[in-house]
Short mmCIF file of C-alpha atoms in Angstrom, two decimals:
data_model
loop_
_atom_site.label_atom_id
_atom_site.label_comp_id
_atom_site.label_asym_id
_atom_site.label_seq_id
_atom_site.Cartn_x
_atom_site.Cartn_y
_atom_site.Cartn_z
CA UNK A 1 8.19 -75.84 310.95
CA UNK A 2 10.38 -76.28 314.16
CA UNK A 3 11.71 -79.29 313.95
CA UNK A 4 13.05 -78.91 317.27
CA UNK A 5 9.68 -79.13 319.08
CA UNK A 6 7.56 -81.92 320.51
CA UNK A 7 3.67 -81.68 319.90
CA UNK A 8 2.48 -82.35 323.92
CA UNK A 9 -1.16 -81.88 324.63
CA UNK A 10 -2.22 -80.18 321.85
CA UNK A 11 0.75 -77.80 321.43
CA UNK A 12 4.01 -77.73 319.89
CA UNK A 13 6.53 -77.13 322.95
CA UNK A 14 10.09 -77.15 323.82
CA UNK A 15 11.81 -80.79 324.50
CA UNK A 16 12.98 -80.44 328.30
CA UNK A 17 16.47 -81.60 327.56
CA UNK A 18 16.21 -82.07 323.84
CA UNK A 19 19.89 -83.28 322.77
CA UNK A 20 20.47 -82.69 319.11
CA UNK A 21 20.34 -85.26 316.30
CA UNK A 22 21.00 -84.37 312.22
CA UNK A 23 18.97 -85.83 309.85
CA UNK A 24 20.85 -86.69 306.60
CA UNK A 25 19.65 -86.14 303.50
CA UNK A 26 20.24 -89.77 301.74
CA UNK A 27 20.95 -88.11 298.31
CA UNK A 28 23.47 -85.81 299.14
CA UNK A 29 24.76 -86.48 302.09
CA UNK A 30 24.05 -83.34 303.57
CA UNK A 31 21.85 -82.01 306.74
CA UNK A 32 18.11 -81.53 305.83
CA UNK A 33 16.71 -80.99 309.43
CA UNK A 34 17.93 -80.89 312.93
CA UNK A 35 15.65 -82.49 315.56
CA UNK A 36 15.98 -83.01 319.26
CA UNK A 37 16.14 -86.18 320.80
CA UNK A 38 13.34 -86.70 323.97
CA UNK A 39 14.61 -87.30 327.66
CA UNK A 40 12.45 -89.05 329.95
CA UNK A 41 10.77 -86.22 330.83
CA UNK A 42 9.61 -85.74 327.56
CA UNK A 43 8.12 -89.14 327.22
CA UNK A 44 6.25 -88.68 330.71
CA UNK A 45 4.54 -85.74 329.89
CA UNK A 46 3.20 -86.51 326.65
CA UNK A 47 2.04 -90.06 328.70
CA UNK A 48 0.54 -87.74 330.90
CA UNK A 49 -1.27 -85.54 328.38
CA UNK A 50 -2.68 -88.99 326.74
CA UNK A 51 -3.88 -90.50 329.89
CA UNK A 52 -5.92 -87.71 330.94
CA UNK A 53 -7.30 -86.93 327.52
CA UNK A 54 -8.31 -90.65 327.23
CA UNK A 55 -11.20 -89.87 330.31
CA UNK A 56 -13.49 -87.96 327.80
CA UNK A 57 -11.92 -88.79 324.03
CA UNK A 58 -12.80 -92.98 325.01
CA UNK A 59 -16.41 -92.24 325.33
CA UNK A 60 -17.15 -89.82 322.42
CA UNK A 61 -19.41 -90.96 319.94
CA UNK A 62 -18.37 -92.94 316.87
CA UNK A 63 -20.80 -89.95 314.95
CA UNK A 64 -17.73 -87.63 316.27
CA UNK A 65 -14.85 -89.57 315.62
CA UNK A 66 -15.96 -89.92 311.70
CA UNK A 67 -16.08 -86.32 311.42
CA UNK A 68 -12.98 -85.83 312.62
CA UNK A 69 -11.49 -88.41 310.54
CA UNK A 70 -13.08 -86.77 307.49
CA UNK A 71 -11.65 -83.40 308.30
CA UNK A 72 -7.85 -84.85 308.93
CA UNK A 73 -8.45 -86.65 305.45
CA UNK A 74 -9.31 -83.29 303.65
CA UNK A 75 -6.69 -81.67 305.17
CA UNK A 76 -3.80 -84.17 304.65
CA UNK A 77 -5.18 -84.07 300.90
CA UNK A 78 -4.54 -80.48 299.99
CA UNK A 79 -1.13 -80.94 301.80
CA UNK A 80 -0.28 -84.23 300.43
CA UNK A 81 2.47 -82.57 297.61
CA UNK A 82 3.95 -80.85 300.80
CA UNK A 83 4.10 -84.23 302.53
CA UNK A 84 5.94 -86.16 299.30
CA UNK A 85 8.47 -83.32 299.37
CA UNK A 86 9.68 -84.23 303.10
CA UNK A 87 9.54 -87.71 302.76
CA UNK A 88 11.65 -87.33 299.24
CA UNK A 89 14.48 -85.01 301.03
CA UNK A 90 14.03 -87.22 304.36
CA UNK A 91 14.21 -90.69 303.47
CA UNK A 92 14.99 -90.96 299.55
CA UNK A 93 12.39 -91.90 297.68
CA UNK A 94 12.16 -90.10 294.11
CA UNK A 95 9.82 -87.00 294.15
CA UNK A 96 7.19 -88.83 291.69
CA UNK A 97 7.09 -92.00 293.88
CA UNK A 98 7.15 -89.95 297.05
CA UNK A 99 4.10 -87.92 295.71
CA UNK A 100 2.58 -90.99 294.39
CA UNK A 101 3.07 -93.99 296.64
CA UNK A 102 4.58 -92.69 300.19
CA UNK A 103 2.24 -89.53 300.50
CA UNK A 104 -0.42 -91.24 298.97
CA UNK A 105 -0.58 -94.00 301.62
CA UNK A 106 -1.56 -92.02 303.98
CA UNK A 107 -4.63 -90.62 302.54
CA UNK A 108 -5.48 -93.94 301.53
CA UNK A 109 -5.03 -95.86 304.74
CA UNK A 110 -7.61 -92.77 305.82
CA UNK A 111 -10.09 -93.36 303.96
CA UNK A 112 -9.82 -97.15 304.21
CA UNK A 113 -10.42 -96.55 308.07
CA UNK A 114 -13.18 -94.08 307.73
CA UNK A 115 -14.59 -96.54 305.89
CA UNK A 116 -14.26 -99.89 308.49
CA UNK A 117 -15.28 -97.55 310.97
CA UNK A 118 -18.22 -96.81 309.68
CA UNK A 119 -18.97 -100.21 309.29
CA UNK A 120 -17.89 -101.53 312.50
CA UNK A 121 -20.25 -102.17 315.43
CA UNK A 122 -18.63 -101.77 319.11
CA UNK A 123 -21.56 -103.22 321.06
CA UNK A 124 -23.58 -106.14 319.68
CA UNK A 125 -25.76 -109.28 321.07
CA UNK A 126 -23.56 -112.39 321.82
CA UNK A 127 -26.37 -114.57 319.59
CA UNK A 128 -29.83 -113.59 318.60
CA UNK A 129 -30.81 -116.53 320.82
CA UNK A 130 -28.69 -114.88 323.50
CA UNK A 131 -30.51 -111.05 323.88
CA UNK A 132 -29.48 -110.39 327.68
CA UNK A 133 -25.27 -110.71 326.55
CA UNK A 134 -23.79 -108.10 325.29
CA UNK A 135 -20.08 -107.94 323.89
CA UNK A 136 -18.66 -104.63 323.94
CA UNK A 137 -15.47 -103.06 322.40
CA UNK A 138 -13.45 -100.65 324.22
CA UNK A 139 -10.61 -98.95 323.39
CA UNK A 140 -7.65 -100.40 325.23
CA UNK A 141 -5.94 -97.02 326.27
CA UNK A 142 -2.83 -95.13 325.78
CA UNK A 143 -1.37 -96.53 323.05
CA UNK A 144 2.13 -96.22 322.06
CA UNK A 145 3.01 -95.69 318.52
CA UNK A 146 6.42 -96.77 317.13
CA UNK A 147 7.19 -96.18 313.14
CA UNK A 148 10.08 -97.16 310.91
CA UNK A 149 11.23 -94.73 307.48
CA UNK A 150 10.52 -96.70 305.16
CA UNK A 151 7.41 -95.52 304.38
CA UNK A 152 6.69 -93.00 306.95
CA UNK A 153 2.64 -92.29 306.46
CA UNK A 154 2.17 -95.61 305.23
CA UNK A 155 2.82 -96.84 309.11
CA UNK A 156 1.94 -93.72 311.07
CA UNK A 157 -1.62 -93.94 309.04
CA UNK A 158 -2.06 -97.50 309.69
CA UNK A 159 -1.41 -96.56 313.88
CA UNK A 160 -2.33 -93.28 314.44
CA UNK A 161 -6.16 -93.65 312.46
CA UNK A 162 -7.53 -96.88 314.23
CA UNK A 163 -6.40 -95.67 317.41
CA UNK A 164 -8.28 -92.13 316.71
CA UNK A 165 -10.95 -94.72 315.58
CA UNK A 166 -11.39 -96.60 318.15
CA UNK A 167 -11.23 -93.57 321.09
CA UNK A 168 -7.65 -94.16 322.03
CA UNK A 169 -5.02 -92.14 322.93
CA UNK A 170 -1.28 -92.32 322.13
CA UNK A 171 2.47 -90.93 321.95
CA UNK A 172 3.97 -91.61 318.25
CA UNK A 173 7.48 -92.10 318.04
CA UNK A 174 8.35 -91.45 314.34
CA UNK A 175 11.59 -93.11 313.31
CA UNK A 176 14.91 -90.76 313.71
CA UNK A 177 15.89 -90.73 309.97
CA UNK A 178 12.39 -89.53 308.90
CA UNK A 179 10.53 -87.49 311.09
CA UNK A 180 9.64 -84.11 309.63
CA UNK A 181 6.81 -85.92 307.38
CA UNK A 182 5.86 -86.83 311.31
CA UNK A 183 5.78 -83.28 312.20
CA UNK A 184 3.70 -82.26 309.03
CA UNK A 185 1.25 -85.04 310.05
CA UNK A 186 0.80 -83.63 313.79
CA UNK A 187 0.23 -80.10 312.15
CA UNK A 188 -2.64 -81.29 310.12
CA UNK A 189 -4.28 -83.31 313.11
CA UNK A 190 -3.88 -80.03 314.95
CA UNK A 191 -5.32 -78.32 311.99
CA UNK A 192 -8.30 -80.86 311.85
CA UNK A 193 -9.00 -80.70 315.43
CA UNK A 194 -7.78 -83.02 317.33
CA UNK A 195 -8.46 -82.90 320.85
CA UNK A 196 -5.78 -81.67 323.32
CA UNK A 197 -3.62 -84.80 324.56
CA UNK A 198 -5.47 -87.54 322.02
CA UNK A 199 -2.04 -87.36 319.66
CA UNK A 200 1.54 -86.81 320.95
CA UNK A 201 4.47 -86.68 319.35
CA UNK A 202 8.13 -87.00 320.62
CA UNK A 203 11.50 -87.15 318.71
CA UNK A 204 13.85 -89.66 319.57
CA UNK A 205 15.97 -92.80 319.00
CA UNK A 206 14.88 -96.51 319.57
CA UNK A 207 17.53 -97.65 322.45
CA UNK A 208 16.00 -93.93 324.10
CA UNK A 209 12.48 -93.19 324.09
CA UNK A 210 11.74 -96.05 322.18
CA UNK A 211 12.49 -98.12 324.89
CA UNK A 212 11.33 -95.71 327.44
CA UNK A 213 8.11 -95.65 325.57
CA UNK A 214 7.73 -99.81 325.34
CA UNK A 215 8.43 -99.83 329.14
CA UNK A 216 6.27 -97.33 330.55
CA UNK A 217 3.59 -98.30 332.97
CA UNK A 218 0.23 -96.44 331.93
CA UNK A 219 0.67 -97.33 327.80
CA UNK A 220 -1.37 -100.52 327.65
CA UNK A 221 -0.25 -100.88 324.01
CA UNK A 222 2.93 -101.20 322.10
CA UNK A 223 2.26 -101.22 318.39
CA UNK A 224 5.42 -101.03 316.31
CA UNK A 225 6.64 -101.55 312.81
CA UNK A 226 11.05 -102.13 312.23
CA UNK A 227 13.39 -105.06 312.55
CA UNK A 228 12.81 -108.77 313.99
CA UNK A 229 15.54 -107.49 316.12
CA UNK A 230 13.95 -104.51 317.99
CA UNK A 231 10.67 -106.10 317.99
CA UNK A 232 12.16 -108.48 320.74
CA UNK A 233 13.93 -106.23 322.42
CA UNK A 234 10.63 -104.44 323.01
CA UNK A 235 8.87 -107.46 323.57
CA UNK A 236 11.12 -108.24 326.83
CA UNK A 237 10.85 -104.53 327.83
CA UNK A 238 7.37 -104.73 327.51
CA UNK A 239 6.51 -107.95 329.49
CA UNK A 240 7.03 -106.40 332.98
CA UNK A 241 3.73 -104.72 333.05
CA UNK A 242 2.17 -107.26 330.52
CA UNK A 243 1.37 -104.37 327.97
CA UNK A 244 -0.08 -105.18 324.72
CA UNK A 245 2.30 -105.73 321.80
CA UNK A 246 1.61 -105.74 318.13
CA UNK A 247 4.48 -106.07 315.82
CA UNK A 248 4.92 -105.97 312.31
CA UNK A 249 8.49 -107.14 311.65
CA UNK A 250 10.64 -108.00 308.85
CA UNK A 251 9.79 -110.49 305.86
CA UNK A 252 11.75 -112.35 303.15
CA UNK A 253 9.19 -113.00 300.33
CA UNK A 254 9.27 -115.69 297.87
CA UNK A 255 8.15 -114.96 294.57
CA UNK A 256 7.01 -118.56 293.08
CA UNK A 257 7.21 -118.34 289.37
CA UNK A 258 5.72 -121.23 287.30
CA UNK A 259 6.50 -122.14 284.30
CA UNK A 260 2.96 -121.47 282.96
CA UNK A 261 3.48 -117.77 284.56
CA UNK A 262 2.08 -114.52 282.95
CA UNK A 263 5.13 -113.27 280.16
CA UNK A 264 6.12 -110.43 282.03
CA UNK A 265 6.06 -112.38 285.66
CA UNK A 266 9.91 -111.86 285.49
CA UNK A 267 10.32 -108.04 284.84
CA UNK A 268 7.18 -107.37 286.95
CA UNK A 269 8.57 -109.45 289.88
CA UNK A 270 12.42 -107.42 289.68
CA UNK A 271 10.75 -104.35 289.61
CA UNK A 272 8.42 -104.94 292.86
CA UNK A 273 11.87 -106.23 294.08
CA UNK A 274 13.37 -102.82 293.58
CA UNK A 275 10.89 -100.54 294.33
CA UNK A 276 11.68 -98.26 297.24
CA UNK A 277 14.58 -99.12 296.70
CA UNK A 278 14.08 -102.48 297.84
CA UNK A 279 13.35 -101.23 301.97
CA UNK A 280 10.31 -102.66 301.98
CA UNK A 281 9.79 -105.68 304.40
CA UNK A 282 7.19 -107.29 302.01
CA UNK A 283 9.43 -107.15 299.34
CA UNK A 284 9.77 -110.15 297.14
CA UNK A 285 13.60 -110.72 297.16
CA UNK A 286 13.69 -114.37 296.93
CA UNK A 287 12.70 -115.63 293.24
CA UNK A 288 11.89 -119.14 292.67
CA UNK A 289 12.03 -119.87 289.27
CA UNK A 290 10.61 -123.64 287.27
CA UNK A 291 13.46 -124.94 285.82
CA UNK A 292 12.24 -125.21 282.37
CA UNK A 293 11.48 -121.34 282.55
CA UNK A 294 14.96 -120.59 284.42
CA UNK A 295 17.48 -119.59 281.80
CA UNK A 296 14.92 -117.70 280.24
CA UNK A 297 13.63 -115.94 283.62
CA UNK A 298 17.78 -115.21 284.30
CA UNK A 299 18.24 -113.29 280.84
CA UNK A 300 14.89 -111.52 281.95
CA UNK A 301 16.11 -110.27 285.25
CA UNK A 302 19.37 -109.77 284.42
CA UNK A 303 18.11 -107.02 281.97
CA UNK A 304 15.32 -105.53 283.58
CA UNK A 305 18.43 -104.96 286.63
CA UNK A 306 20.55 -103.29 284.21
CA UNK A 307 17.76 -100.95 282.87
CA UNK A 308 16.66 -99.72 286.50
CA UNK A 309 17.86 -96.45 286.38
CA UNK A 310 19.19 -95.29 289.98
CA UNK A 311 19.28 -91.39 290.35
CA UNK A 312 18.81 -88.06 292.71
CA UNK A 313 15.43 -88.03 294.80
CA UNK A 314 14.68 -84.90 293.39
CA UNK A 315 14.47 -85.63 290.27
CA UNK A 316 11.42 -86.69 288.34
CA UNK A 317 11.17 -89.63 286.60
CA UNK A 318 10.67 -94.07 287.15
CA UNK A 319 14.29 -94.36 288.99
CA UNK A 320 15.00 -95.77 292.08
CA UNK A 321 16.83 -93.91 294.63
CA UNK A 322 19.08 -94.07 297.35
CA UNK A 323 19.21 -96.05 300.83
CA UNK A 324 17.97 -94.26 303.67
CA UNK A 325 21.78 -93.81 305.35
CA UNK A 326 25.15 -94.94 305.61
CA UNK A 327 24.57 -97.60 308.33
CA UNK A 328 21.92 -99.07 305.15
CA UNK A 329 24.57 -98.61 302.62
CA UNK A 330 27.07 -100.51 304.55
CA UNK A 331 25.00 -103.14 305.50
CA UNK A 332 24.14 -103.16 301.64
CA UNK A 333 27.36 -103.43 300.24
CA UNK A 334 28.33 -106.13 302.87
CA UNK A 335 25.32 -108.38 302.00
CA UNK A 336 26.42 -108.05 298.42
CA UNK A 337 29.64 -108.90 299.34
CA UNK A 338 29.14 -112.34 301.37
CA UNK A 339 26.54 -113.02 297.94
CA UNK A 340 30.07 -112.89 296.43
CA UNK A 341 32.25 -114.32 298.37
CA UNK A 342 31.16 -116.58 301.00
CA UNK A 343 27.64 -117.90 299.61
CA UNK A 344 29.42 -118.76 295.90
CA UNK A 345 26.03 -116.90 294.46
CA UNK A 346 26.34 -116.11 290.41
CA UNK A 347 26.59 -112.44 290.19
CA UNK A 348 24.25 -111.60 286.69
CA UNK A 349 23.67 -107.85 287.34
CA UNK A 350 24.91 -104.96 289.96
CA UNK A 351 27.55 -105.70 292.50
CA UNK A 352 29.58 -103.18 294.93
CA UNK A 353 30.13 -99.77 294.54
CA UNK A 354 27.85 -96.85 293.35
CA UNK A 355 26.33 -96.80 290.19
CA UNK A 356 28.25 -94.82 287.82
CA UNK A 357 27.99 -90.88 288.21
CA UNK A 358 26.86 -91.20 291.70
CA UNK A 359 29.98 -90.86 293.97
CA UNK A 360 28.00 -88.98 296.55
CA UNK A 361 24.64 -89.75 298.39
CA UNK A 362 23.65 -93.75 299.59
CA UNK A 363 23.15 -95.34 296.17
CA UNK A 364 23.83 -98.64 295.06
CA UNK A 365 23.15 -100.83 291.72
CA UNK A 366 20.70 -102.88 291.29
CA UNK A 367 21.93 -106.40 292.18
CA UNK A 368 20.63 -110.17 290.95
CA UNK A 369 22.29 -112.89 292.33
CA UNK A 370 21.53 -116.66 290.08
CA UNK A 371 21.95 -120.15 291.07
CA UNK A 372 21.33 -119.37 294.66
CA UNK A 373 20.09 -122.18 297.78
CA UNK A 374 18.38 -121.60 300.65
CA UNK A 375 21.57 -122.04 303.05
CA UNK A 376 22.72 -118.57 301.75
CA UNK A 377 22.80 -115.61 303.76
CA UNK A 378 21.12 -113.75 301.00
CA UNK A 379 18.13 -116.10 300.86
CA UNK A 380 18.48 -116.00 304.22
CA UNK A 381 18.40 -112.70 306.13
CA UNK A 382 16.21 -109.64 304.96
CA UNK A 383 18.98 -107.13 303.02
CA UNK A 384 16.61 -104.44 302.81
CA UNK A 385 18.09 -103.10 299.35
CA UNK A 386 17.79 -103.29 295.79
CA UNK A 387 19.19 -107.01 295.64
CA UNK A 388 17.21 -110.33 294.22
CA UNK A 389 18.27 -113.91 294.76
CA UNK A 390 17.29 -116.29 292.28
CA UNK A 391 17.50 -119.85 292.13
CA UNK A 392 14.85 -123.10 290.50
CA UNK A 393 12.68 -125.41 291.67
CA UNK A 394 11.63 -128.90 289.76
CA UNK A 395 7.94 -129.33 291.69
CA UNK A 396 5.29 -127.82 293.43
CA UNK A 397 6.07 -129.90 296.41
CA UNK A 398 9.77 -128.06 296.35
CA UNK A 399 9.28 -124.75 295.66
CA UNK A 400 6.30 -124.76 298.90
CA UNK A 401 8.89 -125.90 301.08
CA UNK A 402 11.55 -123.53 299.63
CA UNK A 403 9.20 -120.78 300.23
CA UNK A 404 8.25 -121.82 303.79
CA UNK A 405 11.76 -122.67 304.72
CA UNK A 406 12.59 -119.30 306.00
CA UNK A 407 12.28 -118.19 310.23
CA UNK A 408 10.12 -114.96 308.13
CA UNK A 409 6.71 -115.06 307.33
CA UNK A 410 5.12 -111.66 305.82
CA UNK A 411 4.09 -111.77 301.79
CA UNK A 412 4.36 -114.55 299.54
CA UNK A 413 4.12 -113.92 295.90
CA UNK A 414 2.97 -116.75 292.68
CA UNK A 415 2.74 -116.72 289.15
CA UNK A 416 0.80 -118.60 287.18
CA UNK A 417 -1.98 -118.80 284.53
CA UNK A 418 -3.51 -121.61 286.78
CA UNK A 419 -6.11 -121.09 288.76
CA UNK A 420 -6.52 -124.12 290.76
CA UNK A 421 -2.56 -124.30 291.80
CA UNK A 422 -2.61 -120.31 292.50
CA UNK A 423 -5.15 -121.66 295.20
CA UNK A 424 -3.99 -124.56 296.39
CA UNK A 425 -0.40 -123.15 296.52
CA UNK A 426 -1.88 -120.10 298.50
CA UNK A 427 -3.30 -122.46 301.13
CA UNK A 428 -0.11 -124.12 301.67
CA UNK A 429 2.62 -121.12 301.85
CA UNK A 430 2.96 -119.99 305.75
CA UNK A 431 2.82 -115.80 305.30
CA UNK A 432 -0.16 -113.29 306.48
CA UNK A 433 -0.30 -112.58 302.90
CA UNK A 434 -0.28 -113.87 299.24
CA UNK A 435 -0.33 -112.51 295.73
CA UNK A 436 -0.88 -113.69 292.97
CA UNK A 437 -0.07 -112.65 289.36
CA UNK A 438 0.69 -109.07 290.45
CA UNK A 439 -2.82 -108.39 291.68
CA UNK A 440 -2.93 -106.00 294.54
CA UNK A 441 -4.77 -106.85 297.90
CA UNK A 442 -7.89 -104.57 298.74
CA UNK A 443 -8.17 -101.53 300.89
CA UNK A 444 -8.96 -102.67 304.21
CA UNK A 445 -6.96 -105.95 303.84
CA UNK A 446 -5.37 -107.21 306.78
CA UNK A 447 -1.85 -106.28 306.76
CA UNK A 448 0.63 -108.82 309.00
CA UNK A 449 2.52 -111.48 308.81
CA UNK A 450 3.67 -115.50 310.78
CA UNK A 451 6.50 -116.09 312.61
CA UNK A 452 9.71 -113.72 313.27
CA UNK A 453 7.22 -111.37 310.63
CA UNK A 454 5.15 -110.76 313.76
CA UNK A 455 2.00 -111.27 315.30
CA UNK A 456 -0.25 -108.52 314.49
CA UNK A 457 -2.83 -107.81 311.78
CA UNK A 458 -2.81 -103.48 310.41
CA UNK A 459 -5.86 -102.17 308.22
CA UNK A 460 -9.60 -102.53 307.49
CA UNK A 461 -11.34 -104.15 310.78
CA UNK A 462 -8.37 -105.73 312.02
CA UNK A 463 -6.65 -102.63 312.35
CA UNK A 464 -9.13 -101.36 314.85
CA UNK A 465 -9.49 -104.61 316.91
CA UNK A 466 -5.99 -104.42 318.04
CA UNK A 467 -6.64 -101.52 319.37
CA UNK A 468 -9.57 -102.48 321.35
CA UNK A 469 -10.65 -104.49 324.32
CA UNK A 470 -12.99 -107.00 324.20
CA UNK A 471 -15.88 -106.53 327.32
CA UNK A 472 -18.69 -109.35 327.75
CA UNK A 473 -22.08 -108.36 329.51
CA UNK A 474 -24.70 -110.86 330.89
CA UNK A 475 -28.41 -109.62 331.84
CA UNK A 476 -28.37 -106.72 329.59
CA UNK A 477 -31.95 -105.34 329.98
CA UNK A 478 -33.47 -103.83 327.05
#
């Protein structure tokens, strides 16, 4: 694979200025790939390439678009050890879990929308009282398509398959620090068919085609995944030509454990904590503990911290691994720090520095911080890292408003063996999403969250009606 390339209109072609950017391999430090960063150019012809392919891919049958989607998820499956490789080497995550969990979203977000499409009707009667109006769906248009590296085919899947769905078209802008599981991903579209111009890809950096991408005239849709942060920024750059924009932004989950919580809650709710090495925006960093369980649940996390084992992506095995880069680290270790220092947080497990035998690559140890409030920066802003805050509660009443008092809304997590209050307390917490005692929501749940978590809704029929206009008919004649 050339990572160098662009893939424009159904071909893999040569960026027209194409500056070069490194991409770091998080475990040791060292260059994995070398990919060129788009000009403006770049971004206009692959805008070009989508526009005109949108003229016959919006009207093709749903009959055709199923098929396709069935041949991409074939593909992607007899690749998907390939794909859990690059994502491993580009981004961190430890070769089981990247096979697993990171290459396995994707094929799993593709069959969730092969299956809402099949079930989705794009023209229908207004009422059955009402036979002469007809509301139609319609596919907005060129989309674009920006992803974070996170979890790479987790968010290109949940993007680039309701917009092949629905008959859009689009440019995807993978994220800088992972894109070769981007490039792997336009290979097996090409493989599967796609029509010339439907998907484009082009390398680059947020402040550069990112932004040239939010701002350009003839995308009538923005979807992105990252930070609070750049989701503004490409809300305002947006607004001049009134564009579409769905964002799914940054969270700071409360995990809401009663005292009549399942035994292993605690270690269950650390671990989720951790995973991905805690760069997951619906992570549950914030852990709100009933008082009479809260020495108990500290001895609990405290240990199940210490027995996280951090270690090389390559290697196989239930560790975590490193931060995606040395900007993360930093930001990492300073979070820590100001836990420490300025917030007056208990330190029960982790702190600075690199886990022992780990001197080179991003890693840092597991961190639990006890005793914390909700005026602390680390209850406060999203750390994106292996690092839990705990601190207890004495009633419902407080821990709702603990939860709630935060400017993020994603996931919300509770714990308890009652029915009735895992209900009632689900109502009441303000996030797009809520689980409770571990249990997983279903494919084709939507995916989204309230406030500065964003505003737009990813997977099952939700995923395709953001990309989709809404067109009502009167006098209809049969």
């Amino acid at each position: 694979m050339n990572t160098r390339k662009f893939y424009i209109d159904g071909q893999w072609v040569d960026p027209i200025l194409g500056q070069p950017l490194d991409v770091i391999n998080p475990s040791t430090e060292e260059v994995y790939a070398t990919i060129s960063l788009g000009s403006e150019a770049d971004v206009e012809a692959a805008v070009t390439a989508a526009r005109r392919a949108f003229v016959d891919w919006s009207v093709t049958d749903k009959t055709e678009r199923l098929a396709l989607m069935r041949r991409i998820l074939t593909i992607y499956q007899s690749r998907s050890d390939e794909m859990g490789e690059i994502i491993s080497r580009e981004m961190g995550a430890p070769i089981d879990m990247a096979e697993a969990s990171q290459s396995g979203s994707g094929s799993y977000h593709i069959k969730a929308f092969i299956d809402a499409l099949e079930e989705f009707e794009f023209e229908r009667i207004l009422r059955p009282n009402t036979p002469e109006d007809r509301i139609i769906h319609e596919p907005i248009g060129v989309c674009g398509l920006i992803t974070p590296w996170n979890w790479p085919m987790n968010q290109i899947a949940l993007k680039v398959m309701p917009a092949l769905a629905t008959g859009c078209t689009m440019v995807l802008k993978p994220s800088e620090l992972s894109p070769v599981s981007a490039m792997l991903f336009a290979d097996i579209l090409h493989e599967a068919g796609v029509p010339a111009g439907v998907f484009n890809l082009v390398n680059g950096d947020g402040a550069g085609v990112g932004t040239m991408i939010s701002g350009h005239p003839d995308i009538a849709l923005i979807s992105f995944t990252g930070s609070s942060r750049a989701g503004i920024a490409i809300s305002r750059n947006a607004a001049d030509s009134l564009k579409r924009v769905s964002l799914e932004l940054g969270g700071k989950g409360a995990n809401i454990v009663f005292a009549d919580a399942p035994e292993e809650a605690v270690q269950q709710g650390v671990a989720r904590c951790f995973n991905n090495t805690g760069q997951s925006c619906n992570a549950p960093t914030r852990m709100l503990v009933e008082r009479s369980r809260y020495e108990e649940a500290l001895a609990e996390a405290c240990e199940q911290a210490e027995r996280t084992a951090v270690d090389l992506a390559e290697k196989r095995g239930g560790h975590i691994g490193p931060l995606v880069s040395q900007t993360q680290f930093d930001k990492v270790q300073e979070m820590i720090q100001r836990g420490i220092s300025e917030d007056g947080a208990r330190l029960l497990a982790g702190g600075l520095g690199r886990p022992d035998g780990l001197q080179r690559g991003y890693y840092v140890r597991p961190t639990v911080f006890a005793d914390c409030h909700n005026n602390m920066s680390i209850m406060r802003e999203e750390i994106f890292g292996p690092v839990l805050s705990m601190m207890p509660f004495d009633t419902e009443e407080e821990a709702i408003a603990i939860a709630n008092d935060t400017a993020y809304g994603l996931t919300n997590y509770i714990q308890t063996r009652d029915p009735e209050k895992a209900r009632r307390v689900a109502r009441r917490l303000r996030s797009g999403m809520v689980d409770i005692n571990g249990k997983a929501r279903s494919a084709g749940a939507p995916f989204g969250g309230y406030k500065q978590s964003g505003n737009g809704r990813e997977g099952g029929k939700w995923g395709l009606e953001e990309f989709l206009e809404v067109k009502a008919v009167g006098g209809w004649m049969a």
